[in-house]
Coordinates of C-alpha atoms in Angstrom, one line a residue:
M1 CA 30.6 42.7 -17.6
S2 CA 31.6 40.2 -14.9
F3 CA 30.2 40.3 -11.4
R4 CA 33.7 41.0 -10.1
T5 CA 34.0 44.1 -12.3
K6 CA 30.5 45.4 -11.3
F7 CA 31.4 44.8 -7.6
L8 CA 34.7 46.7 -7.9
I9 CA 33.0 49.6 -9.7
W10 CA 30.3 50.0 -7.1
F11 CA 32.8 49.4 -4.3
N12 CA 35.0 52.3 -5.7
F13 CA 32.0 54.6 -6.0
T14 CA 31.0 53.8 -2.4
I15 CA 34.5 54.3 -1.1
L16 CA 34.9 57.6 -3.0
F17 CA 31.6 58.8 -1.7
I18 CA 32.5 57.9 1.9
I19 CA 36.0 59.4 1.7
G20 CA 34.7 62.5 0.0
F21 CA 31.9 63.0 2.5
F22 CA 34.2 62.7 5.5
S23 CA 36.9 64.9 3.8
F24 CA 34.5 67.7 3.0
G25 CA 32.9 67.3 6.5
M26 CA 36.3 67.6 8.2
Y27 CA 37.4 70.5 5.9
F28 CA 34.3 72.6 6.4
G29 CA 34.1 71.7 10.1
A30 CA 37.7 72.8 10.6
M31 CA 37.2 76.0 8.7
H32 CA 34.0 76.8 10.6
S33 CA 35.7 76.2 13.9
M34 CA 38.6 78.6 12.9
E35 CA 36.2 81.2 11.7
E36 CA 34.2 81.0 14.9
G37 CA 37.5 81.2 16.9
I38 CA 38.6 84.4 15.1
N39 CA 35.2 86.0 15.5
N40 CA 35.0 85.1 19.2
R41 CA 38.5 86.4 19.8
L42 CA 37.8 89.7 18.0
L43 CA 34.6 90.1 19.9
S44 CA 36.2 89.4 23.3
V45 CA 39.0 91.8 22.5
S46 CA 36.4 94.4 21.6
V47 CA 34.5 93.9 24.8
A48 CA 37.6 94.0 27.0
T49 CA 38.9 97.2 25.3
S50 CA 35.5 98.9 25.5
H51 CA 35.6 98.4 29.3
I52 CA 39.1 100.0 29.5
I53 CA 38.1 103.0 27.4
T54 CA 34.6 103.8 28.8
K55 CA 35.8 103.6 32.5
P56 CA 39.2 105.3 32.5
P57 CA 40.9 107.1 35.5
D58 CA 40.2 110.8 35.7
D59 CA 43.7 111.8 34.7
F60 CA 44.0 109.2 31.9
A61 CA 44.2 110.9 28.4
I62 CA 43.4 109.0 25.3
S63 CA 45.4 110.0 22.2
C64 CA 47.3 108.5 19.3
G65 CA 50.6 109.7 20.7
N66 CA 50.0 108.2 24.2
K67 CA 52.5 105.4 24.1
E68 CA 51.5 104.2 27.6
F69 CA 48.0 103.5 26.4
Q70 CA 49.3 101.7 23.3
E71 CA 51.7 99.6 25.4
L72 CA 48.9 98.8 27.9
L73 CA 46.6 97.6 25.1
E74 CA 49.4 95.5 23.5
A75 CA 50.4 93.9 26.8
F76 CA 46.7 93.3 27.8
L77 CA 45.6 92.0 24.4
G78 CA 48.8 90.3 23.3
F79 CA 48.9 92.0 19.9
T80 CA 52.3 92.8 18.4
G81 CA 50.9 94.4 15.2
H82 CA 51.3 91.5 12.8
E83 CA 48.6 89.2 14.3
G84 CA 46.1 92.0 14.8
Y85 CA 45.4 95.5 16.0
V86 CA 43.0 97.7 18.0
R87 CA 42.0 101.2 16.9
V88 CA 39.8 103.7 18.7
V89 CA 37.8 105.8 16.2
S90 CA 35.7 108.7 17.0
K91 CA 32.1 109.0 15.7
D92 CA 33.3 111.3 13.0
G93 CA 35.8 108.8 11.7
K94 CA 39.0 110.1 13.2
S95 CA 41.6 107.7 14.7
L96 CA 42.0 108.5 18.4
S97 CA 44.4 105.8 19.4
C98 CA 45.7 102.5 18.1
T99 CA 48.1 99.7 18.7
R100 CA 50.8 99.0 16.1
T101 CA 49.0 98.1 12.9
I102 CA 49.6 97.2 9.3
L103 CA 46.4 98.9 8.2
N104 CA 46.3 102.7 8.0
P105 CA 44.2 104.9 8.0
P106 CA 40.9 103.7 9.6
V107 CA 38.5 101.7 7.4
P108 CA 35.9 104.2 6.1
L109 CA 32.3 103.3 7.1
T110 CA 29.1 104.3 5.4
K111 CA 26.2 106.0 7.1
R112 CA 24.4 102.7 7.2
D113 CA 27.3 101.1 9.1
L114 CA 27.3 104.0 11.6
D115 CA 23.6 103.6 12.1
V116 CA 24.2 99.9 13.0
L117 CA 26.8 100.9 15.5
R118 CA 24.5 103.6 17.0
S119 CA 21.9 100.9 17.6
K120 CA 24.4 99.2 19.8
N121 CA 25.1 96.4 17.4
Y122 CA 28.5 95.2 16.1
F123 CA 29.5 93.6 12.8
F124 CA 32.4 91.9 11.0
R125 CA 33.9 92.7 7.7
D126 CA 36.8 91.2 5.7
I127 CA 39.2 93.5 4.0
H128 CA 41.4 92.4 1.1
L129 CA 44.2 94.8 0.2
E130 CA 47.1 93.3 -1.9
D131 CA 49.6 95.9 -0.6
V132 CA 48.7 95.1 3.0
S133 CA 48.0 91.4 3.3
E134 CA 47.4 88.7 0.7
S135 CA 45.4 86.6 3.1
G136 CA 43.1 89.5 4.1
I137 CA 42.1 91.0 7.4
R138 CA 38.9 90.4 9.4
I139 CA 37.7 93.5 11.4
C140 CA 35.2 93.7 14.2
F141 CA 33.5 97.1 14.4
Y142 CA 32.3 97.5 18.0
P143 CA 30.3 100.6 19.3
L144 CA 31.6 102.7 22.3
F145 CA 29.0 104.2 24.6
Y146 CA 29.3 106.3 27.8
E147 CA 26.1 106.8 29.7
S148 CA 24.0 106.2 26.5
N149 CA 26.1 108.6 24.5
F150 CA 27.7 107.3 21.3
L151 CA 31.4 108.2 21.6
G152 CA 32.7 106.2 18.6
Y153 CA 33.7 102.7 17.9
L154 CA 36.5 100.2 18.0
E155 CA 38.1 98.8 15.0
V156 CA 39.6 95.4 16.0
G157 CA 41.3 93.5 13.3
A158 CA 43.1 90.2 12.9
S159 CA 45.0 88.6 9.9
L160 CA 43.3 85.7 8.1
E161 CA 46.7 84.3 7.3
K162 CA 46.3 81.3 9.7
I163 CA 43.0 80.3 8.1
Q164 CA 44.6 80.4 4.7
K165 CA 47.5 78.3 5.9
M166 CA 45.1 75.8 7.5
K167 CA 43.1 75.6 4.2
K168 CA 46.3 74.9 2.3
S169 CA 47.5 72.3 4.9
L170 CA 44.1 70.5 4.8
I171 CA 44.1 70.4 1.0
Y172 CA 47.6 69.0 0.9
L173 CA 46.8 66.5 3.6
F174 CA 43.7 65.3 1.8
A175 CA 45.6 65.2 -1.5
I176 CA 47.9 62.7 0.2
I177 CA 45.5 60.8 2.4
I178 CA 42.6 60.3 -0.1
P179 CA 44.7 58.4 -2.8
I180 CA 46.4 56.3 -0.1
T181 CA 43.1 55.4 1.6
F182 CA 41.5 54.7 -1.8
F183 CA 44.4 52.4 -2.8
I184 CA 44.4 50.5 0.5
S185 CA 40.6 50.1 0.6
N186 CA 40.6 48.8 -3.0
L187 CA 43.4 46.4 -2.2
G188 CA 41.6 45.1 0.9
G189 CA 38.2 45.0 -0.8
F190 CA 39.7 43.1 -3.8
F191 CA 41.3 40.6 -1.4
I192 CA 38.2 40.1 0.7
F193 CA 35.9 39.8 -2.4
N194 CA 38.2 37.3 -4.1
R195 CA 38.3 35.3 -0.9
G196 CA 34.5 35.2 -0.8
L197 CA 34.2 34.6 -4.5
Q198 CA 36.3 31.5 -4.4
S199 CA 33.4 29.6 -2.7
I200 CA 30.9 30.8 -5.3
I201 CA 33.3 29.8 -8.2
F202 CA 33.7 26.4 -6.6
L203 CA 29.9 26.1 -6.2
S204 CA 29.4 27.1 -9.9
R205 CA 31.9 24.5 -11.1
E206 CA 30.3 21.7 -9.0
L207 CA 26.8 22.5 -10.2
K208 CA 27.9 22.5 -13.8
N209 CA 29.0 18.9 -13.4
F210 CA 25.6 17.8 -12.1
T211 CA 23.2 16.0 -14.5
A212 CA 19.6 14.8 -14.2
H213 CA 21.1 11.3 -13.4
E214 CA 23.3 12.6 -10.6
L215 CA 20.9 14.4 -8.4
Y216 CA 22.0 12.2 -5.5
K217 CA 25.3 14.2 -5.4
R218 CA 25.7 17.0 -2.8
V219 CA 28.0 20.0 -2.7
P220 CA 30.7 19.9 0.1
V221 CA 29.6 22.4 2.7
P222 CA 32.4 24.7 4.0
N223 CA 33.3 24.7 7.7
S224 CA 32.7 28.4 8.1
K225 CA 29.6 29.5 10.0
D226 CA 28.4 32.3 7.7
E227 CA 26.1 33.1 4.8
I228 CA 28.3 31.1 2.3
R229 CA 27.6 28.0 4.4
E230 CA 23.9 28.8 4.4
L231 CA 24.0 29.1 0.6
F232 CA 25.7 25.7 0.2
E233 CA 23.2 24.1 2.6
S234 CA 20.3 25.7 0.7
I235 CA 21.7 24.3 -2.6
N236 CA 21.9 20.8 -1.0
T237 CA 18.4 21.1 0.3
M238 CA 17.2 22.1 -3.2
M239 CA 19.1 19.2 -4.7
A240 CA 17.4 16.8 -2.3
S241 CA 14.0 18.3 -3.2
L242 CA 14.9 17.9 -6.9
E243 CA 16.0 14.4 -6.4
K244 CA 12.8 13.5 -4.6
S245 CA 10.7 15.3 -7.3
F246 CA 12.5 13.5 -10.1
E247 CA 12.2 10.2 -8.3
Q248 CA 8.5 10.8 -7.8
I249 CA 8.1 11.7 -11.5
R250 CA 9.9 8.5 -12.6
Q251 CA 7.9 6.4 -10.1
F252 CA 4.7 8.1 -11.3
S253 CA 5.5 7.4 -14.9
A254 CA 6.3 3.8 -14.2
D255 CA 3.1 3.3 -12.0
A256 CA 0.9 5.1 -14.6
S257 CA 2.4 2.9 -17.4
H258 CA 1.8 -0.2 -15.3
E259 CA -1.8 0.7 -14.4
L260 CA -2.6 1.4 -18.0
R261 CA -0.8 -1.6 -19.4
T262 CA -2.7 -4.0 -17.2
P263 CA -6.2 -3.4 -18.6
L264 CA -4.7 -3.2 -22.1
T265 CA -3.1 -6.6 -21.6
I266 CA -6.4 -8.0 -20.4
I267 CA -8.3 -6.5 -23.3
K268 CA -5.8 -7.9 -25.8
G269 CA -6.0 -11.3 -24.1
E270 CA -9.8 -11.4 -24.2
I271 CA -9.9 -10.4 -27.8
E272 CA -7.2 -13.0 -28.8
V273 CA -9.1 -15.8 -27.0
A274 CA -12.4 -14.7 -28.7
L275 CA -10.8 -14.8 -32.1
R276 CA -9.2 -18.3 -31.8
S277 CA -12.5 -20.1 -32.3
E278 CA -16.2 -19.6 -32.8
R279 CA -18.1 -18.9 -29.7
T280 CA -21.7 -18.5 -28.6
V281 CA -23.4 -15.2 -28.4
E282 CA -23.4 -15.4 -24.6
E283 CA -19.6 -16.0 -24.6
Y284 CA -19.1 -13.0 -26.9
Q285 CA -21.2 -10.9 -24.6
D286 CA -19.2 -12.0 -21.6
T287 CA -16.0 -11.0 -23.4
L288 CA -17.4 -7.6 -24.3
V289 CA -18.6 -7.0 -20.8
S290 CA -15.1 -7.8 -19.5
I291 CA -13.5 -5.5 -22.1
L292 CA -16.0 -2.7 -21.1
E293 CA -15.0 -3.0 -17.5
E294 CA -11.4 -2.7 -18.3
I295 CA -12.1 0.3 -20.5
D296 CA -14.1 1.9 -17.6
R297 CA -11.1 1.3 -15.4
M298 CA -8.7 2.9 -17.9
S299 CA -11.1 5.9 -18.2
R300 CA -11.1 6.4 -14.4
I301 CA -7.3 6.2 -14.3
V302 CA -6.9 8.7 -17.2
E303 CA -9.4 11.1 -15.6
D304 CA -7.6 10.9 -12.3
L305 CA -4.3 11.5 -14.0
L306 CA -5.7 14.5 -15.8
L307 CA -7.0 15.9 -12.6
I308 CA -3.7 15.5 -10.8
A309 CA -1.8 17.1 -13.7
K310 CA -4.2 20.1 -13.7
A311 CA -3.9 20.3 -9.9
D312 CA -0.1 20.4 -10.1
A313 CA -0.3 23.1 -12.7
K314 CA -2.9 25.0 -10.5
E315 CA -5.4 24.9 -13.3
V316 CA -8.3 23.4 -11.3
I317 CA -10.7 26.0 -10.0
I318 CA -12.3 25.3 -6.6
E319 CA -15.8 26.9 -6.8
K320 CA -16.6 27.6 -3.2
K321 CA -20.0 28.5 -1.9
R322 CA -22.0 28.3 1.3
I323 CA -23.3 24.7 1.7
K324 CA -24.7 22.5 4.5
L325 CA -22.1 19.8 5.2
N326 CA -24.7 17.5 6.8
N327 CA -26.9 17.5 3.7
I328 CA -24.1 16.4 1.5
L329 CA -23.1 13.6 3.8
N330 CA -26.7 12.4 4.3
E331 CA -27.4 12.3 0.5
L332 CA -24.1 10.5 -0.1
C333 CA -24.4 8.0 2.7
E334 CA -28.0 7.2 1.5
Q335 CA -26.6 6.4 -2.0
L336 CA -23.7 4.3 -0.6
S337 CA -25.9 2.4 1.8
I338 CA -26.8 0.1 -1.2
F339 CA -23.2 -0.6 -1.9
A340 CA -22.6 -1.3 1.9
E341 CA -25.5 -3.8 2.0
A342 CA -24.0 -5.6 -1.0
K343 CA -20.7 -5.9 0.9
N344 CA -22.6 -6.9 4.1
V345 CA -21.4 -3.8 6.0
E346 CA -23.5 -1.5 8.2
L347 CA -23.3 2.2 7.4
H348 CA -24.2 4.5 10.3
Y349 CA -24.7 8.2 9.7
D350 CA -27.7 9.2 11.8
N351 CA -28.1 12.5 13.7
L352 CA -25.6 14.5 11.8
P353 CA -25.6 18.1 13.2
E354 CA -26.5 20.9 10.8
V355 CA -23.4 22.9 10.0
E356 CA -22.5 25.3 7.2
I357 CA -19.1 25.8 5.5
N358 CA -17.7 27.5 2.5
A359 CA -16.7 24.8 0.0
D360 CA -17.0 23.3 -3.5
P361 CA -19.8 20.7 -3.1
L362 CA -18.8 18.6 -6.1
R363 CA -15.2 18.3 -4.9
L364 CA -16.3 17.5 -1.3
R365 CA -18.6 14.7 -2.6
Q366 CA -15.6 13.3 -4.4
V367 CA -13.6 13.3 -1.2
F368 CA -16.3 11.7 1.0
T369 CA -17.3 9.2 -1.7
N370 CA -13.7 7.9 -1.9
I371 CA -13.1 7.7 1.8
I372 CA -16.5 6.1 2.7
E373 CA -16.2 3.6 -0.3
N374 CA -12.7 2.6 1.0
A375 CA -14.1 2.1 4.5
I376 CA -16.7 -0.3 3.0
K377 CA -14.3 -2.0 0.5
Y378 CA -11.6 -2.7 3.1
N379 CA -14.0 -3.9 5.8
V380 CA -14.7 -7.3 7.1
N381 CA -17.9 -9.4 6.8
N382 CA -20.6 -7.9 9.1
G383 CA -18.3 -4.9 9.6
K384 CA -19.4 -1.4 10.4
V385 CA -18.7 2.2 9.2
F386 CA -19.5 5.2 11.3
V387 CA -19.8 8.7 9.8
S388 CA -20.0 11.7 12.2
I389 CA -19.4 15.4 12.4
E390 CA -17.5 17.0 15.3
E391 CA -15.9 20.4 15.8
D392 CA -13.1 22.2 17.5
E393 CA -12.3 25.9 17.9
H394 CA -11.6 26.5 14.2
N395 CA -12.8 23.5 12.2
Y396 CA -15.6 21.1 11.6
I397 CA -14.3 17.5 11.6
V398 CA -15.9 14.8 9.5
K399 CA -14.9 11.4 10.9
V400 CA -15.2 8.1 8.9
K401 CA -14.5 5.2 11.2
D402 CA -14.5 1.5 10.2
T403 CA -14.0 -1.9 11.7
G404 CA -12.1 -3.2 8.7
I405 CA -8.6 -4.6 8.1
G406 CA -6.7 -1.4 9.2
I407 CA -3.4 -0.1 7.9
R408 CA 0.1 -1.1 9.0
K409 CA 2.1 1.7 10.8
E410 CA 4.7 1.7 8.2
D411 CA 2.1 2.3 5.5
I412 CA 0.1 5.2 7.2
G413 CA 2.6 7.9 6.0
K414 CA 2.5 6.6 2.4
I415 CA -1.2 6.0 1.7
F416 CA -1.6 9.6 0.3
D417 CA 1.3 9.0 -2.3
R418 CA 0.2 8.5 -5.9
F419 CA -0.3 4.9 -7.0
Y420 CA 0.5 3.6 -3.5
R421 CA -1.5 0.6 -2.4
A422 CA -1.0 -0.8 1.1
D423 CA -2.7 -4.2 0.2
K424 CA -1.2 -5.0 -3.2
S425 CA -2.5 -8.6 -3.1
R426 CA -6.1 -7.4 -3.3
K427 CA -5.5 -4.8 -5.9
R428 CA -7.4 -6.3 -8.9
E429 CA -10.3 -7.7 -6.9
I430 CA -11.0 -4.4 -5.1
G431 CA -10.2 -2.1 -8.0
G432 CA -8.7 1.4 -8.0
A433 CA -5.3 2.6 -9.0
G434 CA -4.1 4.2 -5.7
L435 CA -4.8 7.8 -6.8
G436 CA -8.0 8.4 -4.8
L437 CA -6.5 9.4 -1.5
S438 CA -3.9 11.6 -3.2
I439 CA -6.7 13.5 -4.9
C440 CA -8.7 13.7 -1.6
K441 CA -5.7 15.2 0.2
W442 CA -5.3 17.8 -2.5
I443 CA -9.0 18.8 -2.5
I444 CA -9.0 19.1 1.3
E445 CA -5.9 21.2 1.4
S446 CA -7.3 23.4 -1.4
H447 CA -10.2 24.2 1.0
G448 CA -7.7 25.2 3.7
G449 CA -8.2 22.0 5.7
Y450 CA -6.2 18.8 6.3
I451 CA -6.7 15.1 6.8
K452 CA -5.5 12.8 9.6
V453 CA -5.4 9.0 9.8
E454 CA -5.5 6.8 12.9
S455 CA -5.4 3.1 12.3
E456 CA -4.7 -0.2 14.1
Y457 CA -3.9 -3.1 11.8
G458 CA -6.6 -5.8 12.0
K459 CA -9.0 -3.6 13.9
G460 CA -9.9 -0.7 11.7
S461 CA -9.1 2.9 10.7
T462 CA -10.4 6.4 11.4
F463 CA -10.1 9.2 8.8
S464 CA -10.6 12.7 10.2
I465 CA -11.2 15.5 7.7
Y466 CA -10.8 19.0 9.1
L467 CA -12.6 21.8 7.2
P468 CA -12.4 25.4 8.4
K469 CA -15.5 27.1 9.9
L470 CA -17.2 30.1 8.4
I471 CA -15.6 33.4 9.4
V472 CA -18.3 35.4 11.1

């Protein structure tokens, strides 16, 4: 079933529900209003008539044959006999006086009904007599009292013909209006839906034409300022992200191939040279040492690639626990001080404050080792490296500052990209594959922190690692 068909089905159900709800509401509201109107009119007539009867002049006689009284009631109440009537009934059920009526004799009441009237309460009753009125008659029975004496009651009736006519009129009206409204709403809904669906169909056709080699393409954005425009813009944003991701994957594959091909080429060359002629034991040992160095380099690259792949797949578990950050830095700097001395670089890390954080100690050692080693590697002769711990409101900040060669401004935003090397001319002599800082960034972010770099080319760099404090 197509989306258009589903939409029209649900749209029709909704329209039918709304039309039905309002139609029934209008119908029952109109009927209730008319019912209340008849009841109120009967009651008001009953009250007005009771006042005439219970307070008559001294010489005023009440009888069925008194035409003056009948004419008075008809003129006062506006009854002509067809719309309604008023009958005065004694407490023993005899008709004392009445206007012209279509209902004779009085409606018989039970003892229970009379008890209700004697308790000064009134009630309504509908009478349906086929020989009198097909629509029925509603009667209000109203008690008559004079100085607390029950004299009888009033029988005030009115035809329900108007209500029946109103019911039929409303039914006929709804029978005409509902189909017309349903047809017009469907026509309008179909037109509006098709109009909106055109953009979706266009988008679908455009996306079907895209391939993995055409991610640079973008969908033309309509000029309308609505949700359709937001959808097209979101698709273009997604396409830009996919293009960037695919480009990174291609670049990553090319860089990984290049990094692995270089040591393999060196190993192959060393072996071919060694096999061309006989060599001394020392020469063979030098060749094997060179091959071993390249194998170690390949192993580090493969391990880093495996770690990155697992990190992207969220398969690396960060085992956090409460540790003292200063202890890790002290131990690590003590080990790296030998490497710094060999490079003729001073490593300063004294008086680190004692701080505790929640972190994975092995991963943090990997981060600090990489950053401090880089600060030593890319330093100048007689250069210096300073390791310190600072803090702000929410984080402890480990700063590694060096007096080395620095980083160009255009390279600062790229140094955390995989396989990126700012100084490509020194790649082989310094070592590394350009994966270390990318891994460091991932580890720090996995701890809820972040890393910032400040550098001035030719004067040195400062790496600031922000790690969240313990929540007390």
